[in-house]
Structure formats: C-alpha cells, structure tokens
CSV table of C-alpha atoms (C1' of nucleotides) and ligand atoms in Angstrom, one decimal:
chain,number,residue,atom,x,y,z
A,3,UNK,CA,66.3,100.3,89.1
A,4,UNK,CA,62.6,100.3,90.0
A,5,UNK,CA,61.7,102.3,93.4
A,6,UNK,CA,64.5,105.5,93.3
A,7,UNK,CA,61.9,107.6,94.3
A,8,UNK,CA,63.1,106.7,98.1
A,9,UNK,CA,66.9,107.2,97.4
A,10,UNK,CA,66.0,110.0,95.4
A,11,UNK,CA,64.2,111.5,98.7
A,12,UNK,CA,66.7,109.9,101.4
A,13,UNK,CA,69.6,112.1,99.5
A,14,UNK,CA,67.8,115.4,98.8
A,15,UNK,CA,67.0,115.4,102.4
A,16,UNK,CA,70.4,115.2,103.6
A,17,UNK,CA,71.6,117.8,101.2
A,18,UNK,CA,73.0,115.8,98.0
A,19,UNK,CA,72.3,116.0,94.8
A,20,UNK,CA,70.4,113.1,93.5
A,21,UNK,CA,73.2,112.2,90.7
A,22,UNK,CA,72.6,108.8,88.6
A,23,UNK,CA,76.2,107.5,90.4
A,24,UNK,CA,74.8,108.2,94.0
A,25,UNK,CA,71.7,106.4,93.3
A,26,UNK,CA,73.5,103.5,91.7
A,27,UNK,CA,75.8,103.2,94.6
A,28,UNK,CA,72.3,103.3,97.2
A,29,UNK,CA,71.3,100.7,95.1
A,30,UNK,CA,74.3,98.8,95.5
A,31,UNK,CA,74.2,99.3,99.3
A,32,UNK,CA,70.8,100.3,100.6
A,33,UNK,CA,68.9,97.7,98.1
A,34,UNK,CA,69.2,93.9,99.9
A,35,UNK,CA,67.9,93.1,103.4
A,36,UNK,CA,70.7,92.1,104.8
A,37,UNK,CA,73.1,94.6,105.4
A,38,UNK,CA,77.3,93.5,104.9
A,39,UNK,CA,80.9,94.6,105.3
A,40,UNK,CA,82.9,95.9,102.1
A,41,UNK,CA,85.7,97.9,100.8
A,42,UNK,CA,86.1,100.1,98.5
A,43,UNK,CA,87.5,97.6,96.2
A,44,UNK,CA,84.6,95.4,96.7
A,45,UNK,CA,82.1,98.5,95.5
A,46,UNK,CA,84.0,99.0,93.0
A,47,UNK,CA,83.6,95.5,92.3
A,48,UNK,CA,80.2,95.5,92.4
A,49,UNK,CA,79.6,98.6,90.6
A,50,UNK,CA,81.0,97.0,87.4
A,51,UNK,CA,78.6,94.1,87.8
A,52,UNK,CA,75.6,96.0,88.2
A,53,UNK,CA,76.0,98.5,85.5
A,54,UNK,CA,77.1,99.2,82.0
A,55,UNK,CA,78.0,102.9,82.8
A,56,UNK,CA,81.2,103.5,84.7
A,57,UNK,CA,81.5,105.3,88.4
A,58,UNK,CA,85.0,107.1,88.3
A,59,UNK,CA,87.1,105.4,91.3
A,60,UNK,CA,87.2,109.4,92.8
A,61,UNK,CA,83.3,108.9,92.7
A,62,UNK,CA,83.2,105.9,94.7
A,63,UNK,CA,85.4,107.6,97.5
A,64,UNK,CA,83.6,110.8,97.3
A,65,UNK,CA,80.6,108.8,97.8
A,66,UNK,CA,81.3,106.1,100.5
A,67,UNK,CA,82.6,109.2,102.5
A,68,UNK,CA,79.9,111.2,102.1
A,69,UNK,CA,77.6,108.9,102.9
A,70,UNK,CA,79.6,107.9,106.0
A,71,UNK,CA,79.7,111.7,106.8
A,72,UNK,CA,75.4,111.2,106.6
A,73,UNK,CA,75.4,108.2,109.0
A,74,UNK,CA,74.5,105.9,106.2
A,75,UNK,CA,77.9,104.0,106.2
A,76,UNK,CA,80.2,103.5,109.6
A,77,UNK,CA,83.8,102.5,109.2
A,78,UNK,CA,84.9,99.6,110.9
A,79,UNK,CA,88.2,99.9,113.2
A,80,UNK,CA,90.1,96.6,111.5
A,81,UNK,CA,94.2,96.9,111.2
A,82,UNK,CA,94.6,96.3,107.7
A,83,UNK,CA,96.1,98.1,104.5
A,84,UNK,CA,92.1,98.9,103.9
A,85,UNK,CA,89.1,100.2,105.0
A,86,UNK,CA,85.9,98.7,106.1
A,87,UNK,CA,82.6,99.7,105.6
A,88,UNK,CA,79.4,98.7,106.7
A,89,UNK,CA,75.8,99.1,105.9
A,90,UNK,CA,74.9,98.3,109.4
A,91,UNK,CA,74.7,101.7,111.1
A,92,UNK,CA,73.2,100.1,114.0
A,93,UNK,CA,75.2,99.5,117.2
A,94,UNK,CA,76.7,96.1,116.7
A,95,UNK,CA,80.5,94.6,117.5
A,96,UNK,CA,82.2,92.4,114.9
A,97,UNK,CA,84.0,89.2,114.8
A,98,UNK,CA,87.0,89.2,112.6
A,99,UNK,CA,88.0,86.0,111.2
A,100,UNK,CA,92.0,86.1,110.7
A,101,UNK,CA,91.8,82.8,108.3
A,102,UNK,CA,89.2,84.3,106.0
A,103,UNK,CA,90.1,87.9,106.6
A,104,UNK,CA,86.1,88.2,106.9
A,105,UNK,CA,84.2,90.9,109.5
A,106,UNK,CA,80.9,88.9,110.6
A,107,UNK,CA,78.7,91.1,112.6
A,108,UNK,CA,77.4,90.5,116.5
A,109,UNK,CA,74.1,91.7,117.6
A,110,UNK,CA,74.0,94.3,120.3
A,111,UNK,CA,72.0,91.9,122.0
A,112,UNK,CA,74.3,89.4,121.9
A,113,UNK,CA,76.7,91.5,124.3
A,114,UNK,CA,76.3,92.3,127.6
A,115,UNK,CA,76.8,96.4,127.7
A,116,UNK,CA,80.2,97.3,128.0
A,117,UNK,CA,81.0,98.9,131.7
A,118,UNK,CA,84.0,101.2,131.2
A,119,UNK,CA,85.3,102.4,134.5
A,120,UNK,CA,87.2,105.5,133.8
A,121,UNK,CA,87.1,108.2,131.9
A,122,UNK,CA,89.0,111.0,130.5
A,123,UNK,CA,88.6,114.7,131.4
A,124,UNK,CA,87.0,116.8,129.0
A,125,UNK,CA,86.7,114.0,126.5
A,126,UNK,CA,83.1,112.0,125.7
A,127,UNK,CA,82.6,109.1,124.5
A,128,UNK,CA,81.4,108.8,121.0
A,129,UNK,CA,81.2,104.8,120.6
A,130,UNK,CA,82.1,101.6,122.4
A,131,UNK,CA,82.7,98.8,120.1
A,132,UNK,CA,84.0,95.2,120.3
A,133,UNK,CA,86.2,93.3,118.2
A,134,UNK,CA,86.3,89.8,118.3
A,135,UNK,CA,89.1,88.2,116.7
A,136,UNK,CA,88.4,84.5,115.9
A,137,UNK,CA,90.6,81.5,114.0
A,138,UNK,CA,90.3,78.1,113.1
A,139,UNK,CA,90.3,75.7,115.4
A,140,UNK,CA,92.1,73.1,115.0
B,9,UNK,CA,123.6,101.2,126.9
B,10,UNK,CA,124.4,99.5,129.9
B,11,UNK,CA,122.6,96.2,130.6
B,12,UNK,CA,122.2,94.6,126.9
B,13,UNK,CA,122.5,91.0,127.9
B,14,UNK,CA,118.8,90.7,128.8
B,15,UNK,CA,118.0,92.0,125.1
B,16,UNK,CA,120.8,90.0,123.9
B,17,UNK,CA,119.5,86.8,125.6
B,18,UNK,CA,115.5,87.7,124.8
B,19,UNK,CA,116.2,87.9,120.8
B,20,UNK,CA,118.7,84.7,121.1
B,21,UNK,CA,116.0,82.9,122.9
B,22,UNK,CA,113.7,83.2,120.5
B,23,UNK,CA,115.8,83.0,117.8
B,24,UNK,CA,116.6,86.6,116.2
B,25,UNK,CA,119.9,87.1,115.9
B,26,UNK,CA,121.3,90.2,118.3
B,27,UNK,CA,122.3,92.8,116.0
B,28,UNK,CA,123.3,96.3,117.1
B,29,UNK,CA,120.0,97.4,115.6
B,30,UNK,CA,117.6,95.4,117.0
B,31,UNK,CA,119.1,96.1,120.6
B,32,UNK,CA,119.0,99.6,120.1
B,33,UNK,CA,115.7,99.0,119.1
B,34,UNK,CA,115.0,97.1,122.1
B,35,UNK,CA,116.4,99.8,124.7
B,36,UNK,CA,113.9,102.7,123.2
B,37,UNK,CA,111.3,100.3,123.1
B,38,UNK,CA,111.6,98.0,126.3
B,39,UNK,CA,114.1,100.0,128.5
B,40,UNK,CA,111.0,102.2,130.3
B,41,UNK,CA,108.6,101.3,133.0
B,42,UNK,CA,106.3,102.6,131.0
B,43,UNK,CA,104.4,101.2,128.3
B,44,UNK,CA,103.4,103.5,125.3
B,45,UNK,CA,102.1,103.4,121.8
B,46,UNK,CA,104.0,104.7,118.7
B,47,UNK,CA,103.6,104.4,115.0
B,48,UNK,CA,106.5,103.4,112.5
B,49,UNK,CA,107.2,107.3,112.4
B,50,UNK,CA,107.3,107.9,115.6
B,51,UNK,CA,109.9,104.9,116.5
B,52,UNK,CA,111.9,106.7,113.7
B,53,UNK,CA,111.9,109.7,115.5
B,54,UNK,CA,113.2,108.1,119.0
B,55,UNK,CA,116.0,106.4,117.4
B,56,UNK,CA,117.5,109.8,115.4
B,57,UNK,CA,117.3,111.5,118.3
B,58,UNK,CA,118.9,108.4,120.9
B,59,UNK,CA,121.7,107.4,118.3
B,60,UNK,CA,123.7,109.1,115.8
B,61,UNK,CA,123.8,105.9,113.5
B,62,UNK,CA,121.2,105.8,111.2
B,63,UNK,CA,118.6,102.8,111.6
B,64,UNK,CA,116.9,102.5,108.2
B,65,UNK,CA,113.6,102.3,107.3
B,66,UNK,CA,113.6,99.2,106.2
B,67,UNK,CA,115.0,97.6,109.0
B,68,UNK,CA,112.5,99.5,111.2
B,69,UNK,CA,109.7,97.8,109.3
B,70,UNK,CA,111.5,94.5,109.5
B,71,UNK,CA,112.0,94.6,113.6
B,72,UNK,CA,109.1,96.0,114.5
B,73,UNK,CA,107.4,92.7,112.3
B,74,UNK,CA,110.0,90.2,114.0
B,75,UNK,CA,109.0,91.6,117.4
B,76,UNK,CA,105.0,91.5,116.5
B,77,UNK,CA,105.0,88.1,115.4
B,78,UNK,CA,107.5,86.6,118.7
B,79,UNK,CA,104.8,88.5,120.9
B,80,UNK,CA,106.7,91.6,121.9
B,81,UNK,CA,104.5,93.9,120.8
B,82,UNK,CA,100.8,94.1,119.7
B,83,UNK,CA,99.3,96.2,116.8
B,84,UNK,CA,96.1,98.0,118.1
B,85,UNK,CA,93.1,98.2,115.0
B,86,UNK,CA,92.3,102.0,114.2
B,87,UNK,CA,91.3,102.9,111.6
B,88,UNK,CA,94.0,105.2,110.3
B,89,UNK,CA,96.2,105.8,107.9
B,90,UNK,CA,98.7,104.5,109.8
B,91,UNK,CA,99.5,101.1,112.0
B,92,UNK,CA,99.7,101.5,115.6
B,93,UNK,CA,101.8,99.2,118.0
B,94,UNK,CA,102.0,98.8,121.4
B,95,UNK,CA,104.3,97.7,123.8
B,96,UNK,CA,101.8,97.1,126.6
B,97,UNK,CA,101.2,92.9,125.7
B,98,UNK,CA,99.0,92.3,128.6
B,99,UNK,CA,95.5,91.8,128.0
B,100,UNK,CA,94.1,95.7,127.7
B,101,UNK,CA,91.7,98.1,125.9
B,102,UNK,CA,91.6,101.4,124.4
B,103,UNK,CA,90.4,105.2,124.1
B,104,UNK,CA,90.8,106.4,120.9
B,105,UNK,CA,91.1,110.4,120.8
B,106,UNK,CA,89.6,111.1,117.6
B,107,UNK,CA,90.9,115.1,118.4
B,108,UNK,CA,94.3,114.4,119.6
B,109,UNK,CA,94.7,111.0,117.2
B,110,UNK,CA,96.3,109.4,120.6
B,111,UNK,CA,95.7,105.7,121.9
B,112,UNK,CA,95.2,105.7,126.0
B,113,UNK,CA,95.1,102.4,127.4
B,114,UNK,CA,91.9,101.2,129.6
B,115,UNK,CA,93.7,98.9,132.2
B,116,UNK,CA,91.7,95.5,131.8
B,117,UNK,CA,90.4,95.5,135.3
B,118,UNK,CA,88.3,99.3,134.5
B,119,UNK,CA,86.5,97.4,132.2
B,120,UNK,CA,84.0,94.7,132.9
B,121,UNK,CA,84.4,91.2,131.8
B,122,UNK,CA,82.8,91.5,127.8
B,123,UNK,CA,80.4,88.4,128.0
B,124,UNK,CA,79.6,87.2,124.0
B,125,UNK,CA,76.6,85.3,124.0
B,126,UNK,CA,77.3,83.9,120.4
B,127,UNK,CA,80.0,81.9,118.9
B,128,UNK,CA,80.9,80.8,114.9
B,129,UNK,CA,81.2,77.1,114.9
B,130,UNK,CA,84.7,76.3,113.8
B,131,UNK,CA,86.4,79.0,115.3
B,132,UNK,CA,88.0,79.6,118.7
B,133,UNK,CA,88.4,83.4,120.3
B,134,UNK,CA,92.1,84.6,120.1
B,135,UNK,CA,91.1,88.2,121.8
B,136,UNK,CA,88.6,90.4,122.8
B,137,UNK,CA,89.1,93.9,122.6
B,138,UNK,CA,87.2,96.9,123.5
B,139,UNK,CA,87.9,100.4,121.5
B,140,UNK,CA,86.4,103.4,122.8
B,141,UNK,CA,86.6,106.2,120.5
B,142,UNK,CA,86.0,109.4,122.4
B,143,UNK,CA,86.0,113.4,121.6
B,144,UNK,CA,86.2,116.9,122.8
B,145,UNK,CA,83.2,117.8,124.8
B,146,UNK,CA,82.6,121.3,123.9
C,23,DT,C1',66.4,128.8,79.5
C,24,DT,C1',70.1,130.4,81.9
C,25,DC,C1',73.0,130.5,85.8
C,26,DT,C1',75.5,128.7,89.4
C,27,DA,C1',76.9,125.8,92.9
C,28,DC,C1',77.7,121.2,93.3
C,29,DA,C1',79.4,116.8,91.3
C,30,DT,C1',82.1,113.8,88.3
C,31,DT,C1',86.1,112.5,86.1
C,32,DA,C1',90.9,111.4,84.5
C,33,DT,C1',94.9,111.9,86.2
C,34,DA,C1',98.6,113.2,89.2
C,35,DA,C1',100.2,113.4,93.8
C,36,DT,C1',100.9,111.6,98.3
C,37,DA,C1',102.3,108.5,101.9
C,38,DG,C1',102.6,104.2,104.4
C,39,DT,C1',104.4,100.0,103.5
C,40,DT,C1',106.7,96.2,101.1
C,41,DC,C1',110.0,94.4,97.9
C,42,DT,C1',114.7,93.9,95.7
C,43,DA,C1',119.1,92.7,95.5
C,44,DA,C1',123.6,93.9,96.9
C,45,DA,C1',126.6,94.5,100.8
C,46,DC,C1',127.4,93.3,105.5
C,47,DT,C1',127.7,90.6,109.9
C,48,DG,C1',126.8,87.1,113.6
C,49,DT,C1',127.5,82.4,114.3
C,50,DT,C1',129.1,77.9,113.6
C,51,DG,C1',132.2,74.3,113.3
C,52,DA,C1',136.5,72.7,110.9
D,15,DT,C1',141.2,81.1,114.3
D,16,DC,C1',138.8,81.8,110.5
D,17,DA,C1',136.3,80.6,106.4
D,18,DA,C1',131.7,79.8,105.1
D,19,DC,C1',126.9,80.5,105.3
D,20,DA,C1',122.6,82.0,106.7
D,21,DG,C1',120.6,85.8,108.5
D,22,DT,C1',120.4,90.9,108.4
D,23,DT,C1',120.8,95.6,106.9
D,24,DT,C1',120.4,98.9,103.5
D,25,DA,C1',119.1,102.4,99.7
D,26,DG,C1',116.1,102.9,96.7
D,27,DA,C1',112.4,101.3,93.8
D,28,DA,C1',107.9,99.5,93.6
D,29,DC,C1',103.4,99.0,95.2
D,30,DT,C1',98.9,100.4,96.6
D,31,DA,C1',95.2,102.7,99.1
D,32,DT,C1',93.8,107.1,99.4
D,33,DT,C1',93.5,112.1,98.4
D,34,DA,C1',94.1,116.3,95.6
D,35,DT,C1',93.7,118.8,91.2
D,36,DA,C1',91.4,121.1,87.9
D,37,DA,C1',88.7,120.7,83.9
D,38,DT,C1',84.2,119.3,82.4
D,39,DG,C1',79.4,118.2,83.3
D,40,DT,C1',74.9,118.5,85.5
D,41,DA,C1',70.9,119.3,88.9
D,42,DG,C1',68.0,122.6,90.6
D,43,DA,C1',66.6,127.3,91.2
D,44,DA,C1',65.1,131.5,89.3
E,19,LIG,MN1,98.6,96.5,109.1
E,20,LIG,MN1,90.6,105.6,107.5
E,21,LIG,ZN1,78.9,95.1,111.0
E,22,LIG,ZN1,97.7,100.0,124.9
DNA sequence: TTCTACATTATAATAGTTCTAAACTGTTGA
DNA sequence: TCAACAGTTTAGAACTATTATAATGTAGAA
C-alpha cells in the first residue's frame, strides 16, 4: 500500500512495466520478513484477501514466471500435481513434510556443502539442492 | 518371455495378483541389467513396440502406482510437467539436464555423505536426496 | 496528447493424470 | 472341476494445473 516507490523501482529496473497487478503481487510476496513457500493457488488465494480488485488467474501465471525469469521467485523441485514457489532466492535445501504436505526451509549453513564426485562432459552445474523428506514419527 | 516365474512369484509375494499385464510390465521394466528412468509415456512407448496387445492407459497408471507403493520403483521430484520413475531403488542422486530434460543418476558413493545439522521435532528422515540440475556450457 | 509496445483479461485449449463403471480374469474352496 | 467372488483391465469421461489466444487496456516515450 504505503512504500511502492521501491517495487515500483525494483521492476522498472528489470525491464517490467510497473502495472497495479505486479505491484500488488510484490506486495503479496516481497512485503513480510520472512520469506515462505506457495503455489499458485495459494497467491491466488491471497490475492483475493488482500484486495477488492481482481488479478486475472493468466496474470498471476504471467507474473510468478516472470518474476522467477528475474530471480525474484525459484521453483522448488517437489513431485506433486503443483508447483512450488519460494520467496527465498537464497541458496537453501528444503525439508518436505509428507504428513502435512508442507516445504520447510534449511539454512545453507545448516548443510555441510555438497561434494559431487563426477561430472558430465560439456554440462555445468547450475544448482545443487537437497530435499529432505520427513514424516511423523510415531 | 522366458523366465516369468520370478515375476510371477515377486507380485504373488507381495500380493498383486500376476496378470499378463503386469508381467509384461515387469519384463520391460525389471528384465535389464540396467536401471533407467522413464515417464508414463515413455513406458507406453516400450510396451507398443515389445507386444502387439494393447496395455491401456489406465492400467499403466494403475501398475506403475502398485509397483511405487510395494517399493519397486521410486518417483524422482522434478519439477516438470510430468512424473518421473525410476527403477534404480537403491539409495542414489541425480543430474537433471535442464537441455536434454534427461535424469542421470549420481551413484551414492560420488557423493559425500549430506550431513543436516538441523532436525523438526516430531519427525523422522525417510530420505535424503541430492538433485543437481546442470546445463550446456557454451 | 498521441502512439506503440507491453500487459491484462476472459476464455479456450492442452495435456497429464485420475475416475467410472462395465466387462473380464485369477484364485479359492466346495 | 467349476461356480463365485474379489481383484483387474478397459475405454472413455472427468478433472485440474498450466499455457495459448486474441481482444482490450495501459504505461511510458516522444
Ligand atoms: Mn506426482
Ligand atoms: Mn514446472
Ligand atoms: Zn525455501
Ligand atoms: Zn536414478
């Protein structure tokens, strides 16, 4: 609502358009301290709560790629009939809770750096992440 | 073709009925030394081109589920459009050709042990897996 | 203000997957 | 041996996440 001025800024300079929809959506993402895991269902969600005006669902996807396309979203590799997105463009790994169907984030520092052995000719590596599935125990 | 009876006895054992489908499933999957990754279309594929009866879909998605959940197979997380499965069940990781969209496994002993420093009260590890998505150099 | 490229939108299309319900088959045990 | 039943297969419909389409709207430059 208040300070666009630096979404406003942050888009221009990566070569979108300031629309009102992209600013709500920074809003929506960019506007808490802690960062967290969504999909697009759950903007969606969220978009509805925050605002009177409607965001076209083709809005939201154009958006959350675009964005991702910026480095301002990563995707998060998770089998499932949906993506995941996160705020946290940082280098992190993920637990994955398989009761709660919940991604909970690990700090880089919290793993000891990855040592792959091998490689594949003429290929680099573009990222190196860890998933952690978890369940109840019981 | 020829030596069934170990399929036969595998889905008896664990109590899936040995149906002329589910062993011809069996042989394209299992009958290699090789281990390999495939998608539901590309299973399809392998079984017009072994048999001339017709396998349907359906019962593709059905046996490929049955085998999943008795442990037969694993389903590796990409992010994708489709699911991948593997018939490697050992303990392994992956590169992820973003170019070629092909899964190459890491055998577990060229990567070193992942230590996580951090655990989620409540919940026990099921697996730990390392994804390392890698692209063209150019 | 006018122009234009970019963006939004409703809606249709696509595609992987799951569901349905009818037909079929492997197994059991009388 | 064979009926009976539960498990399985099947074609096709339904579902759902995502992408494409194409008409309308708008931000920013001149
Ligand atoms: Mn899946
Ligand atoms: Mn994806
Ligand atoms: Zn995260
Ligand atoms: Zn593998």
């Amino acid at each position: 609502m208040l300070n666009n001025s630096h979404y406003i800024d942050k888009l221009r300079s990566s070569g979108l358009r300031p629309t009102k929809q992209r600013i709500k959506i920074c809003e929506i993402l960019f506007n808490t301290e802690k960062t967290f895991h969504f999909t697009i269902n759950d903007l969606v969600k969220k978009i509805s709560k925050a605002t009177n005006d409607k965001i076209s669902l083709a809005t939201v996807y154009n958006t959350v790629h675009a964005f991702k396309k910026k480095g301002y979203l990563k995707e998060i590799p998770i089998n499932s009939d949906q993506s995941y997105f996160d705020t946290n463009t940082s280098h992190h790994h993920h637990f994955y809770d398989e009761n709660q169907k919940d991604l909970i984030d690990i700090d880089d520092a919290d793993v000891e750096p990855v040592k792959i052995n091998t490689r594949i000719p003429g290929k680099k590596i573009k990222s190196v992440e860890v998933l952690v599935k978890v369940e109840d125990t019981e």
